[in-house]
Coordinates of C-alpha atoms and ligand atoms in Angstrom, one line a residue:
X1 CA 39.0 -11.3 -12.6
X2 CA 40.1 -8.6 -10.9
X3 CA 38.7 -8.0 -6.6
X4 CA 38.6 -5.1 -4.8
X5 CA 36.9 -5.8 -1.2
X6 CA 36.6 -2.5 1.5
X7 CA 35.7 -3.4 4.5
X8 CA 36.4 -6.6 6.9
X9 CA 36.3 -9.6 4.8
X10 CA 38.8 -12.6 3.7
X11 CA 39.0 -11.6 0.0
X12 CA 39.9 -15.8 -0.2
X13 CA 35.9 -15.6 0.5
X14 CA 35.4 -13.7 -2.1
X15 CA 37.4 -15.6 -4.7
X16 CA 35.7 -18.6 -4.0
X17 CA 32.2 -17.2 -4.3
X18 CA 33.3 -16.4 -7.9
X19 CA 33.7 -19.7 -8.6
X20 CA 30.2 -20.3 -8.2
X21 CA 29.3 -18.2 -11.0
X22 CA 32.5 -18.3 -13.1
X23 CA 33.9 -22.1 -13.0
X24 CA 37.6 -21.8 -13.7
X25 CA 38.0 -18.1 -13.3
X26 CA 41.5 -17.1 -12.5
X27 CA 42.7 -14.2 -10.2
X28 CA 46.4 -13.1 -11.8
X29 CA 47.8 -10.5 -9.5
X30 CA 48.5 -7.1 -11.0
X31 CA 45.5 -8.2 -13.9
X32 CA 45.3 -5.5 -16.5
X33 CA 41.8 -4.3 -16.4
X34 CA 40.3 -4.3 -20.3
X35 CA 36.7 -4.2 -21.3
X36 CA 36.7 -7.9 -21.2
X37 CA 37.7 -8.1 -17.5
X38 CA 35.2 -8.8 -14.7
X39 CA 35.6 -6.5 -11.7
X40 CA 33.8 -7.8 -8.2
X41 CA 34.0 -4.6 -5.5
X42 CA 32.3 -5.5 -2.6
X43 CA 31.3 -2.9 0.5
X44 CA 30.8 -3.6 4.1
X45 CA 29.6 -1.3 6.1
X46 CA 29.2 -2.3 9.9
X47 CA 27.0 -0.7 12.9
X48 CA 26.4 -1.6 16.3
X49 CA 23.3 -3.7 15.3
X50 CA 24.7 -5.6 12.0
X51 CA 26.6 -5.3 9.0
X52 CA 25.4 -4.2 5.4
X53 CA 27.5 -5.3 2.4
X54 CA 27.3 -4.1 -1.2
X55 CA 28.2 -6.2 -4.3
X56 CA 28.5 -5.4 -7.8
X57 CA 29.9 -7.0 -10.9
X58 CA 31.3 -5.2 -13.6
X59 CA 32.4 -6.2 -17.3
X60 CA 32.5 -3.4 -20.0
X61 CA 28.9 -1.7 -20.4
X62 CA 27.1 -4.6 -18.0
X63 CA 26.9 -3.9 -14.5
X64 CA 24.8 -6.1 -11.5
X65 CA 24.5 -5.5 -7.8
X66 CA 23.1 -6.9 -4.7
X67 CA 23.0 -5.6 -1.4
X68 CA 22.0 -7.5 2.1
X69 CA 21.4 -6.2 5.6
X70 CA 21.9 -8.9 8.5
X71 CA 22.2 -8.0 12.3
X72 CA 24.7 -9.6 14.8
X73 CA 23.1 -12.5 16.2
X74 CA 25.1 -15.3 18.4
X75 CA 22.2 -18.0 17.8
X76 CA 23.6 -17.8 14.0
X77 CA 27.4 -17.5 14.6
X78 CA 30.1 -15.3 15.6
X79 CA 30.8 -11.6 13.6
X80 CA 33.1 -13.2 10.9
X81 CA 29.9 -16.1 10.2
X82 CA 27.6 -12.9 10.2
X83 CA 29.9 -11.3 7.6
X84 CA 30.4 -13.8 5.3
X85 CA 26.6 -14.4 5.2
X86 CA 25.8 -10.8 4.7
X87 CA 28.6 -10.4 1.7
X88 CA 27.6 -14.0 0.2
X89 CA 24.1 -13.0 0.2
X90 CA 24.9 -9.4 -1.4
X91 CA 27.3 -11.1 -4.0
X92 CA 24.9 -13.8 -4.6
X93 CA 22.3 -11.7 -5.9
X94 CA 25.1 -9.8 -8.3
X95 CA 25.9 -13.3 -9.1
X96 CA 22.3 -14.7 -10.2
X97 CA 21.5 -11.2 -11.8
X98 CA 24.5 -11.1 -13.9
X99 CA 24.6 -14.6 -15.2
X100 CA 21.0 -15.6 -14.6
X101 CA 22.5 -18.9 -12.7
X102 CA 21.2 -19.8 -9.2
X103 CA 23.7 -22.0 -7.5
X104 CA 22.0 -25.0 -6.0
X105 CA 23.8 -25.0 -3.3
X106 CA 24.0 -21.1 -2.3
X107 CA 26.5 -19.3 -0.7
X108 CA 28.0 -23.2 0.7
X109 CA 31.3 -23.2 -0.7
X110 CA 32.6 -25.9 2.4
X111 CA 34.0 -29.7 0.6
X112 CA 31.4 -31.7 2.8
X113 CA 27.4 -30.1 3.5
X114 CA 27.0 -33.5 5.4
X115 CA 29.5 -32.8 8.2
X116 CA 28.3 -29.7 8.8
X117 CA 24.6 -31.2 9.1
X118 CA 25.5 -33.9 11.3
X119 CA 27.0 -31.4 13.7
X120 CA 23.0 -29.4 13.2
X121 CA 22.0 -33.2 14.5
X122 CA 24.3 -33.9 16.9
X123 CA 23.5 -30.3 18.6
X124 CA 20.1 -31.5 18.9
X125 CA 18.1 -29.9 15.3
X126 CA 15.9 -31.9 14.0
X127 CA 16.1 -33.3 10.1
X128 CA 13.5 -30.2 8.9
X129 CA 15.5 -27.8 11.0
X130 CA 18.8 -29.1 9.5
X131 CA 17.6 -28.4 6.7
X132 CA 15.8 -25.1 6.9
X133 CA 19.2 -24.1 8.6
X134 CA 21.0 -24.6 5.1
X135 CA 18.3 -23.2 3.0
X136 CA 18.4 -19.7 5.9
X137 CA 21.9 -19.5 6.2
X138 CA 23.4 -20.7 2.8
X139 CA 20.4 -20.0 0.4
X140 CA 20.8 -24.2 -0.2
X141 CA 18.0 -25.1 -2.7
X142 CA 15.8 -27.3 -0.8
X143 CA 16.7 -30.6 -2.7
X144 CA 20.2 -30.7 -2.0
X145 CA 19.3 -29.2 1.9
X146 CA 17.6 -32.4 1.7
X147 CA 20.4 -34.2 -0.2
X148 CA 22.6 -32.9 2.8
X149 CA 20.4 -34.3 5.3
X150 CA 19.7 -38.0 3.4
X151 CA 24.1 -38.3 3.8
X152 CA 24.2 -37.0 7.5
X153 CA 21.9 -39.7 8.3
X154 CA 23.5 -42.5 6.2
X155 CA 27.4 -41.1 7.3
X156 CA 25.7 -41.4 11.1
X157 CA 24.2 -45.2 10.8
X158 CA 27.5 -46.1 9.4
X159 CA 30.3 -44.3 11.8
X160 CA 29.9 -45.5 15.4
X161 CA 32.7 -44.5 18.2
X162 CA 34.4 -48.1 17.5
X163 CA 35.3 -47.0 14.4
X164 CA 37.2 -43.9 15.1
X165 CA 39.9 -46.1 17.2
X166 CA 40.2 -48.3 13.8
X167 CA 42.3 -47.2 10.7
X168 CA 42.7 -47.3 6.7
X169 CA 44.9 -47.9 4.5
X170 CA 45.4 -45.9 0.7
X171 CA 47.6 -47.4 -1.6
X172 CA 48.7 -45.7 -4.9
X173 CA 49.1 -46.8 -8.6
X174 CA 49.3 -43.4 -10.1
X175 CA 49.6 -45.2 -14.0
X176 CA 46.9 -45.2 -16.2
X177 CA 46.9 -46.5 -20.3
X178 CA 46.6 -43.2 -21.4
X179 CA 45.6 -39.5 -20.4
X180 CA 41.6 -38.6 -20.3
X181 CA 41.3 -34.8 -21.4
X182 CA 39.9 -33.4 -18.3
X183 CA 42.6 -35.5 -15.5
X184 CA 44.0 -33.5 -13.0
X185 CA 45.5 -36.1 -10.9
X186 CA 48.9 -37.4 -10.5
X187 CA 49.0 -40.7 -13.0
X188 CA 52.5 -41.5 -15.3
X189 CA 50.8 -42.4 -19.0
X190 CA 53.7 -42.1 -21.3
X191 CA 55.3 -45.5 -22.6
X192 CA 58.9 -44.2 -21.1
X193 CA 56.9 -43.6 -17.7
X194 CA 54.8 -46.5 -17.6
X195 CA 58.6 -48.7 -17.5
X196 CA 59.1 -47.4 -13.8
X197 CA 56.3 -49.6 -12.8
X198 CA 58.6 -52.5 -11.9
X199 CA 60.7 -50.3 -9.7
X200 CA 57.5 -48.4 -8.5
X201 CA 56.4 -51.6 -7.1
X202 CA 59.4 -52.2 -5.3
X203 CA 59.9 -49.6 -3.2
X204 CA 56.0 -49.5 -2.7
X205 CA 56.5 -52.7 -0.9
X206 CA 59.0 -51.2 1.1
X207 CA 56.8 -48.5 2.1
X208 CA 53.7 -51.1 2.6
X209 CA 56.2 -52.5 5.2
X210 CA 57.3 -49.8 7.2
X211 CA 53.8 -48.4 7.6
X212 CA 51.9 -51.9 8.2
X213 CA 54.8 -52.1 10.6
X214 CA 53.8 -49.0 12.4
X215 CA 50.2 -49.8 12.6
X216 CA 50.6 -53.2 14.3
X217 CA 53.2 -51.5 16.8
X218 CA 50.5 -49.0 17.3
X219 CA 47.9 -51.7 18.2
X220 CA 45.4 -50.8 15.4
X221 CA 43.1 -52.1 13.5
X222 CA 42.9 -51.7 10.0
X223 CA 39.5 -51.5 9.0
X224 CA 39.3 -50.7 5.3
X225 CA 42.1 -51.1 2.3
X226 CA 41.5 -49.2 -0.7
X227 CA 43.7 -49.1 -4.0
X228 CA 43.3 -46.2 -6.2
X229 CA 44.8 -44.9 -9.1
X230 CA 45.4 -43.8 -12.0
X231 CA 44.4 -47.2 -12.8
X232 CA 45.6 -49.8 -10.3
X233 CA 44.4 -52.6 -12.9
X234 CA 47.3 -51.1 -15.3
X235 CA 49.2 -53.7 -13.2
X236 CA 49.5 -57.6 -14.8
X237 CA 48.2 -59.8 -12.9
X238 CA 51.8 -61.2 -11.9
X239 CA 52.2 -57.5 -10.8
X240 CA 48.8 -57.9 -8.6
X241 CA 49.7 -61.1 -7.6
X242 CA 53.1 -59.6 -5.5
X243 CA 51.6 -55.9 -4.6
X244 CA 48.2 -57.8 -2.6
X245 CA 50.2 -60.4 -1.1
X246 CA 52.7 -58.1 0.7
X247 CA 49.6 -56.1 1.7
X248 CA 47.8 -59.5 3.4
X249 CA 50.8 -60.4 4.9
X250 CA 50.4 -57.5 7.3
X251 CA 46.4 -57.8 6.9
X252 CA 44.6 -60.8 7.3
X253 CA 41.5 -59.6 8.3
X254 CA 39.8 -56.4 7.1
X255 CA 36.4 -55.1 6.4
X256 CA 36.4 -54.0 3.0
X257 CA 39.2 -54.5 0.4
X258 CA 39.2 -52.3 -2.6
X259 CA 40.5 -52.2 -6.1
X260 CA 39.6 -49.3 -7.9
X261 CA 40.5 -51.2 -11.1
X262 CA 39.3 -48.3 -12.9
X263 CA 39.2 -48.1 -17.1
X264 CA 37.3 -51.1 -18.1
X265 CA 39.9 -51.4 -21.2
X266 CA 42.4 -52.3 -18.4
X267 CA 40.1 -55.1 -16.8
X268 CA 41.0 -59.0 -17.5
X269 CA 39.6 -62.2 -15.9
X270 CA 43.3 -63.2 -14.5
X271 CA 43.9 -60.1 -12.8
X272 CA 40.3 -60.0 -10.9
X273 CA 40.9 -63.6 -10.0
X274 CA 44.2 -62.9 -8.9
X275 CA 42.2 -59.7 -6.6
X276 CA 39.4 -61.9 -5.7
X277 CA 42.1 -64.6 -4.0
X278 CA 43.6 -61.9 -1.8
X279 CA 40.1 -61.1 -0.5
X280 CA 39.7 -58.0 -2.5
X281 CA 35.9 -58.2 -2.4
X282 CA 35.2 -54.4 -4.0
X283 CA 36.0 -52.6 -7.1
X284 CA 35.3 -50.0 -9.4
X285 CA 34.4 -50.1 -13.5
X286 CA 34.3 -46.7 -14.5
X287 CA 32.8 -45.6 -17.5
X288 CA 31.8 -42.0 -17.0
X289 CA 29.4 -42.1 -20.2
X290 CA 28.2 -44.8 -22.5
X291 CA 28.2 -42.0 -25.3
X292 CA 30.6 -43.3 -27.8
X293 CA 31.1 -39.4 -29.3
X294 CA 31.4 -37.9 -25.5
X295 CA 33.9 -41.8 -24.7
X296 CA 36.0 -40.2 -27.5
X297 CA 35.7 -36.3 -26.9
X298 CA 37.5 -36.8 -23.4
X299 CA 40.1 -39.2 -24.5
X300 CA 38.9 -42.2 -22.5
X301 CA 40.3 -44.8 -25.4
X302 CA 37.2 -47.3 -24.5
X303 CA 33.8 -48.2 -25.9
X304 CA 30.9 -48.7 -24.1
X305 CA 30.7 -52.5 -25.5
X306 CA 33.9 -52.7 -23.7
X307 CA 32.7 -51.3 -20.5
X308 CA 30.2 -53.8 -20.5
X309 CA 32.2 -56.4 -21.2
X310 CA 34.5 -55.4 -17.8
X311 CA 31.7 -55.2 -15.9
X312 CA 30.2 -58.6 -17.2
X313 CA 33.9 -60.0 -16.4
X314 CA 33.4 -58.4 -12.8
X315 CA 30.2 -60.1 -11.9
X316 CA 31.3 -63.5 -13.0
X317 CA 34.1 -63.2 -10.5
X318 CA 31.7 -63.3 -7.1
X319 CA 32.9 -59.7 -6.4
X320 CA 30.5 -58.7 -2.8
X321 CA 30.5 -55.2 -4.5
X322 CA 31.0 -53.2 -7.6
X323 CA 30.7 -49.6 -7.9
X324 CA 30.4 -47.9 -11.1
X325 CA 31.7 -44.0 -11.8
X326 CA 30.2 -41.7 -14.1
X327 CA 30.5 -38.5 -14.7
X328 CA 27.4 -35.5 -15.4
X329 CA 28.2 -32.2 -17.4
X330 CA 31.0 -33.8 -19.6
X331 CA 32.0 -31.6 -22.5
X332 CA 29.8 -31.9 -25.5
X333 CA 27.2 -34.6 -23.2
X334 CA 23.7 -33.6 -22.8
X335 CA 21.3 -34.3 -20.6
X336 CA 19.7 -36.5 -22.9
X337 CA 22.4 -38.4 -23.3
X338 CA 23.3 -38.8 -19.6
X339 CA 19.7 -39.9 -19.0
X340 CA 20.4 -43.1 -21.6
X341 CA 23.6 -43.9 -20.0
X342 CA 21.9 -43.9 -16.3
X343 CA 19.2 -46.0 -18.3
X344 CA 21.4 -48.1 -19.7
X345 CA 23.5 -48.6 -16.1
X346 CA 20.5 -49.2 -13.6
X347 CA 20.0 -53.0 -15.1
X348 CA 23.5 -54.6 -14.2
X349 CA 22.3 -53.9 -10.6
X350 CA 25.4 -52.5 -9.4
X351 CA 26.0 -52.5 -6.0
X352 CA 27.4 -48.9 -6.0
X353 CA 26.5 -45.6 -8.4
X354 CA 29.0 -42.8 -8.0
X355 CA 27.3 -39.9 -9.7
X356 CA 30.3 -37.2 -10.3
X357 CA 30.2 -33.3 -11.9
X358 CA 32.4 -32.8 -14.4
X359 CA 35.1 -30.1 -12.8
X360 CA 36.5 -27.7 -15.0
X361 CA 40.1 -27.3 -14.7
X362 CA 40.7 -24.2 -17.0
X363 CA 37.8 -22.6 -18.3
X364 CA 39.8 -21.9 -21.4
X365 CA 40.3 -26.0 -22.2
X366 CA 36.6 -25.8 -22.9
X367 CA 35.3 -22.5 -23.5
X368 CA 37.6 -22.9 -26.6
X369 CA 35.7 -25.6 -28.6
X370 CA 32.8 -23.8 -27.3
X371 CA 31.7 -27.1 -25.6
X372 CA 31.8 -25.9 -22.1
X373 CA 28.3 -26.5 -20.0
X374 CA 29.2 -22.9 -17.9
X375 CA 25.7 -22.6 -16.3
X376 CA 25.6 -26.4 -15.9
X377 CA 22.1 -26.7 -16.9
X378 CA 22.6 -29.7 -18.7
X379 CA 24.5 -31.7 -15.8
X380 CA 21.9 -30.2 -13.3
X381 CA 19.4 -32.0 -15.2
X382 CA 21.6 -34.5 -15.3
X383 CA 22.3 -35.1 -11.8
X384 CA 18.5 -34.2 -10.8
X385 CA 17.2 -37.1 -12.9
X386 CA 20.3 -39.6 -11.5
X387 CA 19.3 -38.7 -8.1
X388 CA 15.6 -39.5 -8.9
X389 CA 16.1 -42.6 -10.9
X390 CA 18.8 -44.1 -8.7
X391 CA 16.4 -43.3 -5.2
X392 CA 13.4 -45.1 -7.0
X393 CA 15.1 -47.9 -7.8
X394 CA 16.4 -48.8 -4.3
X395 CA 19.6 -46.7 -4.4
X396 CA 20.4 -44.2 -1.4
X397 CA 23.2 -41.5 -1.2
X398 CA 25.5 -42.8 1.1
X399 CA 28.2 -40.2 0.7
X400 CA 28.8 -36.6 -1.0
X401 CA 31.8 -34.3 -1.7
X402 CA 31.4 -30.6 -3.7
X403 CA 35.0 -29.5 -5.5
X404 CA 35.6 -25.6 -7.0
X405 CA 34.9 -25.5 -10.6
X406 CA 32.1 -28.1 -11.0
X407 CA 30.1 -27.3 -13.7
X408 CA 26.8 -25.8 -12.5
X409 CA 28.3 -26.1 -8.9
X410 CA 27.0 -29.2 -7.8
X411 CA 27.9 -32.2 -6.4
X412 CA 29.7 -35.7 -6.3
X413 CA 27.7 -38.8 -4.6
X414 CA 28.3 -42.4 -4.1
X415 CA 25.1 -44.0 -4.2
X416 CA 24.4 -47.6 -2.7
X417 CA 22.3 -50.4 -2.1
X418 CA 21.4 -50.5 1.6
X419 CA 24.3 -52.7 2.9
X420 CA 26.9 -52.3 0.2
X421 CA 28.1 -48.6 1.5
X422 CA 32.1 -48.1 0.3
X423 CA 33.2 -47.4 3.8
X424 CA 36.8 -45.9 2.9
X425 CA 34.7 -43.2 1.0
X426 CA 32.9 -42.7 4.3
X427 CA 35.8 -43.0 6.6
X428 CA 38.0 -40.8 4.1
X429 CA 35.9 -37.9 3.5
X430 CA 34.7 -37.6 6.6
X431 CA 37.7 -38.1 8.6
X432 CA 36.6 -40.6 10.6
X433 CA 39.8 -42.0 11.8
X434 CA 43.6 -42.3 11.0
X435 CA 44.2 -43.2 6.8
X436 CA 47.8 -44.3 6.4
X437 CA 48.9 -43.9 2.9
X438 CA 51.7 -46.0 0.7
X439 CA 52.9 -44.5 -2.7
X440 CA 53.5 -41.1 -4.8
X441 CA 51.1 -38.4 -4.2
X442 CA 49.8 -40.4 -1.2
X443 CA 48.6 -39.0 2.4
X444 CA 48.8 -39.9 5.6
X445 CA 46.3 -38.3 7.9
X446 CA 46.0 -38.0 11.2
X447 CA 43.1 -37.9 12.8
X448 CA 42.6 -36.5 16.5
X449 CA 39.9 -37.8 18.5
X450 CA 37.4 -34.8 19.0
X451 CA 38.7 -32.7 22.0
X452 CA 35.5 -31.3 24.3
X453 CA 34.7 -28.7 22.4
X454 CA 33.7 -30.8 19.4
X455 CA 36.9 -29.6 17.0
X456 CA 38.9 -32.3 15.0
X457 CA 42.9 -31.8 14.9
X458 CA 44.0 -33.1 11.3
X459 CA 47.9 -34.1 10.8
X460 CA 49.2 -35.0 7.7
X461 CA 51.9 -36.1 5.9
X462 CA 53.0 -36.3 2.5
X463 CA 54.4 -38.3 0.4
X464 CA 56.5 -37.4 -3.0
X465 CA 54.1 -36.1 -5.7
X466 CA 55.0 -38.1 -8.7
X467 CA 56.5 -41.8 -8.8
X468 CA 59.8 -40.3 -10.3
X469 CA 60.5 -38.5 -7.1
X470 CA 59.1 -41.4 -4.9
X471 CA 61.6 -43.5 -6.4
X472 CA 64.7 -41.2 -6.0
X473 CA 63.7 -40.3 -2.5
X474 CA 64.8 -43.9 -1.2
X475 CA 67.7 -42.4 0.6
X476 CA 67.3 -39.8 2.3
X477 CA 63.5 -38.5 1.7
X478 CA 62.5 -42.1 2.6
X479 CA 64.5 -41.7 5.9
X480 CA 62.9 -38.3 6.6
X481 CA 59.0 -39.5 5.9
X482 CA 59.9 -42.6 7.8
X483 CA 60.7 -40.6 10.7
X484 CA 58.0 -37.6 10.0
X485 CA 55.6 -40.5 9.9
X486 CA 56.5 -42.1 13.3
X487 CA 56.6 -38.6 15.1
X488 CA 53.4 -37.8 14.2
X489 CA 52.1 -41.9 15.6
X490 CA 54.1 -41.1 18.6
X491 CA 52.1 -37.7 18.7
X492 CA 48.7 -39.1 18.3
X493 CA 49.3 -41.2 21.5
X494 CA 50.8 -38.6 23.3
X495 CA 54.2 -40.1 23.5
X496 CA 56.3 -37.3 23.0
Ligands
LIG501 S1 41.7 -42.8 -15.6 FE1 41.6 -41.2 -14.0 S2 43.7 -40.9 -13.3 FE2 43.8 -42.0 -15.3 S3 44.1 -40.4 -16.8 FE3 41.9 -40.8 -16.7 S4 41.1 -39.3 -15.2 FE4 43.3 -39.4 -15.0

């Protein structure tokens, strides 16, 4: 896709509007322009009283526009806000008249709609007005203004000042079985890969030492653990057995403990047992569907009898919560289908429903076996019918993250039973306080208290992407993140 901006706007901006139309588009520098390319020009012209931008979308013979007027006005934001509104608004209407797709959630193209709300509230707005502010400045459809507003609320029952002096800890088992088609996370799934696990663990142990270390020099409180993978229950349960009880030495006491044990094909009694004794009192079964055809499509090597069989093996163990991922708009999955699966889910009672959209990495993987969802009609049924059948049935949205490239531009939300909220999720994505991180691909952030004027400073750190590197930086690299980790500590309480 080739962009050609005139005028005083962050062509950055622009790309990711495109996204909201064209999931996985690309933006090559120097792109040859051929009938097949899609050109986006957008115009601004400004005055003394407001702005006026001019959109159009170009490929071969078909052409769309959209054009919006919007004056300078403080009570809506600074000159840049006022731009972006005015170009989103223009492109939007390009957008919707050259693919016939409205985005649900307008012009938003921010990570977290709830944050933003939760400021509205905290400045005083009302709920309605939160809302209405999203569906006036964003073009938000009024479901997911109100979807917004349902997590703000939640997110604000849950995170009191307390918890901003706590902290969490992230441990990571990037090793999973096999691949699933659409991964795009760091996770080792070749046999030859899968035999660093034993000295993976090793120097995880190490790190799990130095950082627990930190955090009881630095007084804190650990208020949430939270493994995540790949697939932490790739581990045997020997494996389990040493990585938790290094963890527990340093933490005896903590809020929520959670293994996101992951593909059910993974899941054994011994090993949940072995979790269950260190405390570990939340995990995660994920299926994603329980349609064998769509199972197999996306490479996810595991029925749906076996899913239930993980989950039955879960509920036997006394867990306090399991939470249960699936996944709307796969390739080849209908909305249909999706509808039998959250049919099929709501009986086990779960204590936790995360309701993800499928995210398309290249547009190409998919467009290819001409089993790509582009306009997402299919997962927006999807997700509108999980939304309703989860809220009826005692379920509220808890928490909610967007990514680029979901299909139909919507959403990811955890869902819970009032009581049973995944706090990590909540502390995590919302930065509510300091997450220290243990393992490849892991990160350390550092979260600022709010100075006066409300604004949040974020440090972090990071650690080697893939568990090859982890492993050979035990010299030196170790050294450096070691020290990188306690400057930033010595930062946060103004020790320097
Ligand atoms: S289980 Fe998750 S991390 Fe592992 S391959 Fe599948 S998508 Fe990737």
């Amino acid at each position: 896709m080739i962009i050609r901006i005139q005028g005083n706007l962050n062509p950055y901006y622009i790309q990711t509007l495109c996204m909201l139309f064209f999931p996985g588009v690309k933006f090559p520098e120097n792109e040859e322009c051929t009938p097949e390319t899609h050109v986006v020009t957008v115009n601004m012209t400004e005055t003394e009283t407001g702005v006026a931008a001019d959109a159009s979308i170009l490929q071969g013979e078909t052409k769309t526009g959209g054009i919006w007027q919007e004056n300078w006005n403080a009570a809506i934001g600074d000159k840049d806000r006022i731009r972006k509104i005015a170009a989103g608004r223009a492109f939007m209407l390009a957008g919707e008249a050259f693919t016939g797709f409205t985005p649900p959630w307008g012009i938003m193209t921010g990570v977290r709609p709830a944050k933003l709300v939760s400021e509205y509230l905290h400045a005083g707005r009302t709920p309605e007005e939160a809302a209405s502010m999203l569906e006036k400045e964003f073009f938000a459809s009024s479901d997911k203004a109100h979807l917004a507003v349902q997590v703000a609320q939640a997110e604000d029952r849950l995170i009191t000042d307390e918890k901003r002096k706590d902290c969490s800890l992230y441990i990571a088992i990037p090793f999973c079985p096999t691949r699933c088609a659409y991964c795009s996370f760091v996770s080792y799934t070749s046999p030859n890969l899968l035999k660093l696990i034993p000295d993976y663990l090793a120097a995880l142990a190490e790190d799990i030492d130095h950082t627990c270390g930190l955090i009881r020099q630095l007084g804190l409180r650990v208020a949430t653990v939270y493994i995540g993978g790949g697939t932490p229950t790739i581990l045997t349960a020997d494996q389990l057995d040493f990585l938790l009880s290094r963890i527990r030495k340093w933490i005896p006491e903590v809020e929520e403990f959670t293994l996101e044990a992951g593909r059910p094909d993974t899941i054994t009694k011994d090993k949940l047992e072995t979790a269950v004794r260190y405390g570990v009192d939340r995990i995660s079964v994920n299926t994603q569907t329980l349609n064998e055809d769509v199972l197999a499509r996306i490479g996810r090597k595991h029925t749906a009898a076996e899913f239930f069989a993980a989950y039955e093996t879960a509920r036997q163990t006394g867990l306090k919560a399991i939470n249960i991922d699936l996944i709307a708009g796969l390739p080849s999955d209908t909305a249909d289908s999706f509808r039998a699966t959250v049919d099929a889910i709501l009986p086990l009672q779960a204590e936790n429903i995360t309701v993800h959209t499928f995210c398309v990495k290249k547009s190409a993987d998919f467009k290819a076996d001409g089993m790509f969802d582009r306009d997402g009609l299919e997962a927006m049924k999807s997700v509108q019918y999980s939304y309703r059948a989860l809220t009826e049935t005692g379920y509220l949205p808890y928490y909610m993250y967007r990514q680029k490239n979901t299909v139909g531009n919507l959403e990811n939300v955890g869902y819970a039973k009032p009581g049973y909220e995944g706090l990590y999720n909540i502390y995590m994505m919302e930065e509510v306080h300091i997450i220290f991180s243990c393992g490849a691909s892991a990160v350390t952030k550092f979260v600022f208290l709010p100075a006066e004027d409300g604004s949040v400073r974020i440090e972090r750190i990071f650690q080697p992407k893939y568990p090859y590197e982890y492993l050979r930086e035990q010299t030196e690299g170790d050294r450096k993140r070691r020290m990188d980790l306690e400057k930033a500590a010595a930062a946060f309480y103004g020790l320097e």
